[in-house]
Short mmCIF file of C-alpha atoms in Angstrom, two decimals:
data_model
loop_
_atom_site.label_atom_id
_atom_site.label_comp_id
_atom_site.label_asym_id
_atom_site.label_seq_id
_atom_site.Cartn_x
_atom_site.Cartn_y
_atom_site.Cartn_z
CA MET A 9 4.09 -4.84 12.17
CA GLY A 10 7.21 -5.44 10.13
CA ALA A 11 5.56 -4.14 6.96
CA VAL A 12 7.60 -2.68 4.12
CA VAL A 13 6.45 0.62 2.63
CA LEU A 14 7.32 1.34 -1.01
CA ALA A 15 6.41 4.68 -2.59
CA ILE A 16 6.40 4.85 -6.38
CA SER A 17 5.92 7.59 -8.98
CA VAL A 18 6.98 8.33 -12.55
CA ASP A 19 9.77 10.56 -11.23
CA SER A 20 13.40 9.53 -11.66
CA PRO A 21 15.52 8.45 -8.67
CA TYR A 22 17.37 11.76 -9.03
CA THR A 23 14.15 13.74 -8.70
CA HIS A 24 13.30 11.61 -5.63
CA LYS A 25 16.69 12.51 -4.20
CA VAL A 26 16.20 16.25 -4.75
CA TRP A 27 12.67 16.14 -3.27
CA GLN A 28 13.88 14.14 -0.28
CA GLU A 29 16.82 16.45 0.39
CA GLY A 30 15.12 19.72 -0.50
CA GLU A 31 11.67 19.37 1.02
CA LEU A 32 10.79 16.05 2.69
CA SER A 33 13.74 16.16 5.07
CA LYS A 34 12.31 19.46 6.38
CA MET A 35 8.93 17.82 7.04
CA VAL A 36 10.20 14.51 8.46
CA ASP A 37 13.35 14.33 10.54
CA GLY A 38 15.89 12.41 8.47
CA GLY A 39 13.56 12.30 5.43
CA LEU A 40 11.16 9.54 4.42
CA PRO A 41 12.34 6.27 5.99
CA TYR A 42 11.28 4.08 3.06
CA PRO A 43 12.38 3.45 -0.53
CA MET A 44 11.11 5.78 -3.27
CA LEU A 45 10.74 3.77 -6.46
CA SER A 46 10.82 5.08 -9.99
CA ASP A 47 8.19 4.16 -12.61
CA PRO A 48 9.52 5.66 -15.86
CA GLY A 49 6.76 5.97 -18.44
CA GLY A 50 4.22 4.51 -16.01
CA THR A 51 4.86 0.90 -17.07
CA ILE A 52 4.45 -0.38 -13.50
CA GLY A 53 1.38 1.84 -13.01
CA GLN A 54 -0.11 0.24 -16.12
CA LEU A 55 0.47 -3.22 -14.63
CA TYR A 56 -1.53 -2.09 -11.59
CA ASP A 57 -4.16 -0.17 -13.62
CA VAL A 58 -3.40 3.18 -11.96
CA TYR A 59 -1.56 4.96 -14.79
CA ASP A 60 -3.31 8.05 -16.18
CA ARG A 61 -2.11 8.31 -19.81
CA GLU A 62 -3.43 11.84 -20.37
CA ALA A 63 -1.76 13.29 -17.31
CA GLY A 64 1.28 11.02 -17.64
CA VAL A 65 1.26 10.19 -13.94
CA ASP A 66 0.24 7.37 -11.60
CA LEU A 67 -2.98 7.89 -9.65
CA ARG A 68 -2.97 7.64 -5.86
CA GLY A 69 -3.24 3.84 -5.76
CA ARG A 70 -2.38 1.76 -2.74
CA PHE A 71 -1.89 -2.00 -2.75
CA LEU A 72 -1.57 -4.12 0.39
CA ILE A 73 0.42 -7.25 -0.50
CA ASP A 74 0.65 -10.26 1.81
CA PRO A 75 3.83 -12.28 2.57
CA ASP A 76 2.96 -14.73 -0.24
CA GLY A 77 2.89 -11.87 -2.76
CA ASN A 78 -0.92 -11.77 -3.12
CA ILE A 79 -2.91 -8.52 -3.09
CA GLN A 80 -5.28 -8.25 -0.12
CA ALA A 81 -6.53 -4.65 -0.40
CA ILE A 82 -6.64 -1.92 -3.04
CA GLU A 83 -7.52 1.76 -2.83
CA VAL A 84 -7.31 4.29 -5.66
CA LEU A 85 -7.89 8.01 -5.07
CA ALA A 86 -7.94 10.99 -7.42
CA PRO A 87 -4.71 13.01 -7.27
CA ALA A 88 -6.17 15.85 -5.18
CA ILE A 89 -7.48 13.56 -2.42
CA GLY A 90 -5.12 12.63 0.40
CA ARG A 91 -5.12 9.22 2.02
CA ASN A 92 -6.08 8.10 5.53
CA ILE A 93 -2.94 6.56 7.03
CA ALA A 94 -4.75 5.28 10.15
CA GLU A 95 -7.19 3.34 7.94
CA MET A 96 -4.33 1.78 5.99
CA ILE A 97 -2.71 0.61 9.21
CA ARG A 98 -6.07 -0.72 10.44
CA GLN A 99 -6.47 -2.71 7.21
CA LEU A 100 -2.97 -4.09 7.56
CA LYS A 101 -3.76 -5.22 11.14
CA ALA A 102 -7.05 -6.77 9.97
CA CYS A 103 -5.32 -8.61 7.10
CA ALA A 104 -2.61 -9.90 9.45
CA HIS A 105 -5.26 -11.03 11.96
CA VAL A 106 -7.26 -12.86 9.29
CA ARG A 107 -4.12 -14.52 7.96
CA GLY A 108 -2.95 -15.56 11.42
CA THR A 109 -6.25 -16.83 12.84
CA GLY A 110 -8.56 -17.68 9.92
CA GLU A 111 -11.17 -15.46 11.59
CA ALA A 112 -13.05 -12.67 9.82
CA THR A 113 -13.00 -9.04 10.95
CA PRO A 114 -16.39 -7.30 10.75
CA ALA A 115 -16.97 -3.63 9.84
CA GLY A 116 -15.00 -1.18 11.93
CA TRP A 117 -12.85 -3.92 13.47
CA GLU A 118 -9.87 -2.82 15.49
CA PRO A 119 -7.50 -5.12 17.43
CA GLY A 120 -9.28 -6.41 20.56
CA LYS A 121 -12.78 -6.10 19.07
CA GLN A 122 -15.13 -8.99 18.30
CA THR A 123 -14.18 -11.19 15.36
CA LEU A 124 -16.27 -13.75 13.51
CA LYS A 125 -15.28 -17.40 13.06
CA PRO A 126 -16.51 -18.47 9.62
CA GLU A 127 -18.50 -21.67 10.12
CA ALA A 128 -21.91 -22.97 9.05
CA GLY A 129 -23.35 -22.45 12.55
CA LEU A 130 -22.76 -18.72 12.30
CA ALA A 131 -25.11 -18.30 9.35
CA GLY A 132 -28.13 -16.30 10.47
CA LYS A 133 -26.67 -15.86 13.96
CA VAL A 134 -24.20 -13.03 13.45
CA CYS A 135 -26.74 -10.77 15.21
CA GLU A 136 -26.22 -12.77 18.43
CA ILE A 137 -22.57 -11.77 18.74
CA TRP A 138 -22.24 -8.61 16.66
CA ALA A 139 -24.28 -5.42 16.35
CA PRO A 140 -23.92 -2.46 13.97
CA GLU A 141 -22.96 -0.16 16.87
CA MET A 142 -19.79 -2.23 17.22
CA ALA A 143 -18.62 -0.90 13.85
CA PHE A 144 -18.04 2.56 15.32
CA MET B 168 -1.64 -9.49 -15.79
CA SER B 169 -3.60 -6.93 -13.83
CA ALA B 170 -3.91 -6.18 -10.16
CA ARG B 171 -6.86 -7.88 -8.44
CA VAL B 172 -7.59 -8.61 -4.78
CA GLY B 173 -6.74 -12.23 -4.03
CA LYS B 174 -4.42 -12.48 -7.03
CA PRO B 175 -0.60 -12.26 -7.16
CA ALA B 176 0.75 -8.71 -7.24
CA PRO B 177 2.39 -8.17 -10.66
CA ASP B 178 6.16 -8.36 -10.14
CA PHE B 179 8.46 -5.61 -11.40
CA GLU B 180 12.05 -4.44 -11.11
CA THR B 181 13.08 -0.80 -11.06
CA THR B 182 15.43 1.72 -9.49
CA ALA B 183 14.80 3.22 -6.07
CA TYR B 184 16.21 6.06 -4.05
CA MET B 185 16.82 4.70 -0.55
CA ASP B 186 19.24 5.35 2.29
CA GLY B 187 20.82 8.15 0.25
CA GLU B 188 21.66 5.83 -2.64
CA ILE B 189 20.13 4.69 -5.92
CA LYS B 190 19.58 0.92 -5.92
CA LYS B 191 17.80 -1.78 -7.93
CA VAL B 192 14.63 -3.06 -6.28
CA LYS B 193 12.40 -5.99 -7.22
CA LEU B 194 8.95 -6.42 -5.65
CA SER B 195 9.54 -10.15 -5.15
CA ASP B 196 12.62 -9.32 -3.01
CA PHE B 197 10.10 -8.54 -0.27
CA ARG B 198 8.35 -11.93 -0.33
CA GLY B 199 7.78 -13.06 3.27
CA LYS B 200 6.83 -9.54 4.40
CA TRP B 201 3.69 -7.42 4.23
CA VAL B 202 4.17 -4.69 1.62
CA MET B 203 2.30 -1.38 1.29
CA LEU B 204 2.88 -0.25 -2.30
CA TYR B 205 1.91 3.41 -2.76
CA PHE B 206 1.59 5.04 -6.14
CA TYR B 207 1.45 8.85 -6.15
CA PRO B 208 1.20 11.40 -8.97
CA GLY B 209 4.54 13.09 -8.55
CA ASP B 210 7.28 14.49 -6.41
CA PHE B 211 6.71 17.94 -4.94
CA THR B 212 3.00 17.16 -4.48
CA PHE B 213 1.43 15.81 -1.29
CA VAL B 214 1.48 12.03 -0.75
#
């Protein structure tokens, strides 16, 4: 997909280094393969509205940014809730498909499934080419 | 400037730990590519 992954927390680059070397490299061969960014004081988290002032940390926010630098998808989870990586990758594929074709991807779309071509003639006729079962 | 779908992602510059080194990184350096920007509460927790 050629996408860049950037992880970011309020921790310093030195803390990232210790975590990478001490723990992550034991979970993932060679450690995490993407940059770990530092957000001292949560200033970047505040820009993205995910900084929790009371806890002094960034919430589990995820932003999918297109090649023009525009945000296409946002998800924010409470700290104790883990993310769904497969769903993030699916959203990235859907965003790339929409950008490349101008088509729309209905609920539950995966590559190869029916897409919708936004045009006046489709209004009121989505039911002819798409059914709710196709979302699963 | 806040983060909204369909709007430009707020740009920032900061330090990053990558490839065993500490480097300067700017979000706009990645223009032309899809970027997944993940915030997480802290190191030594689960991502």
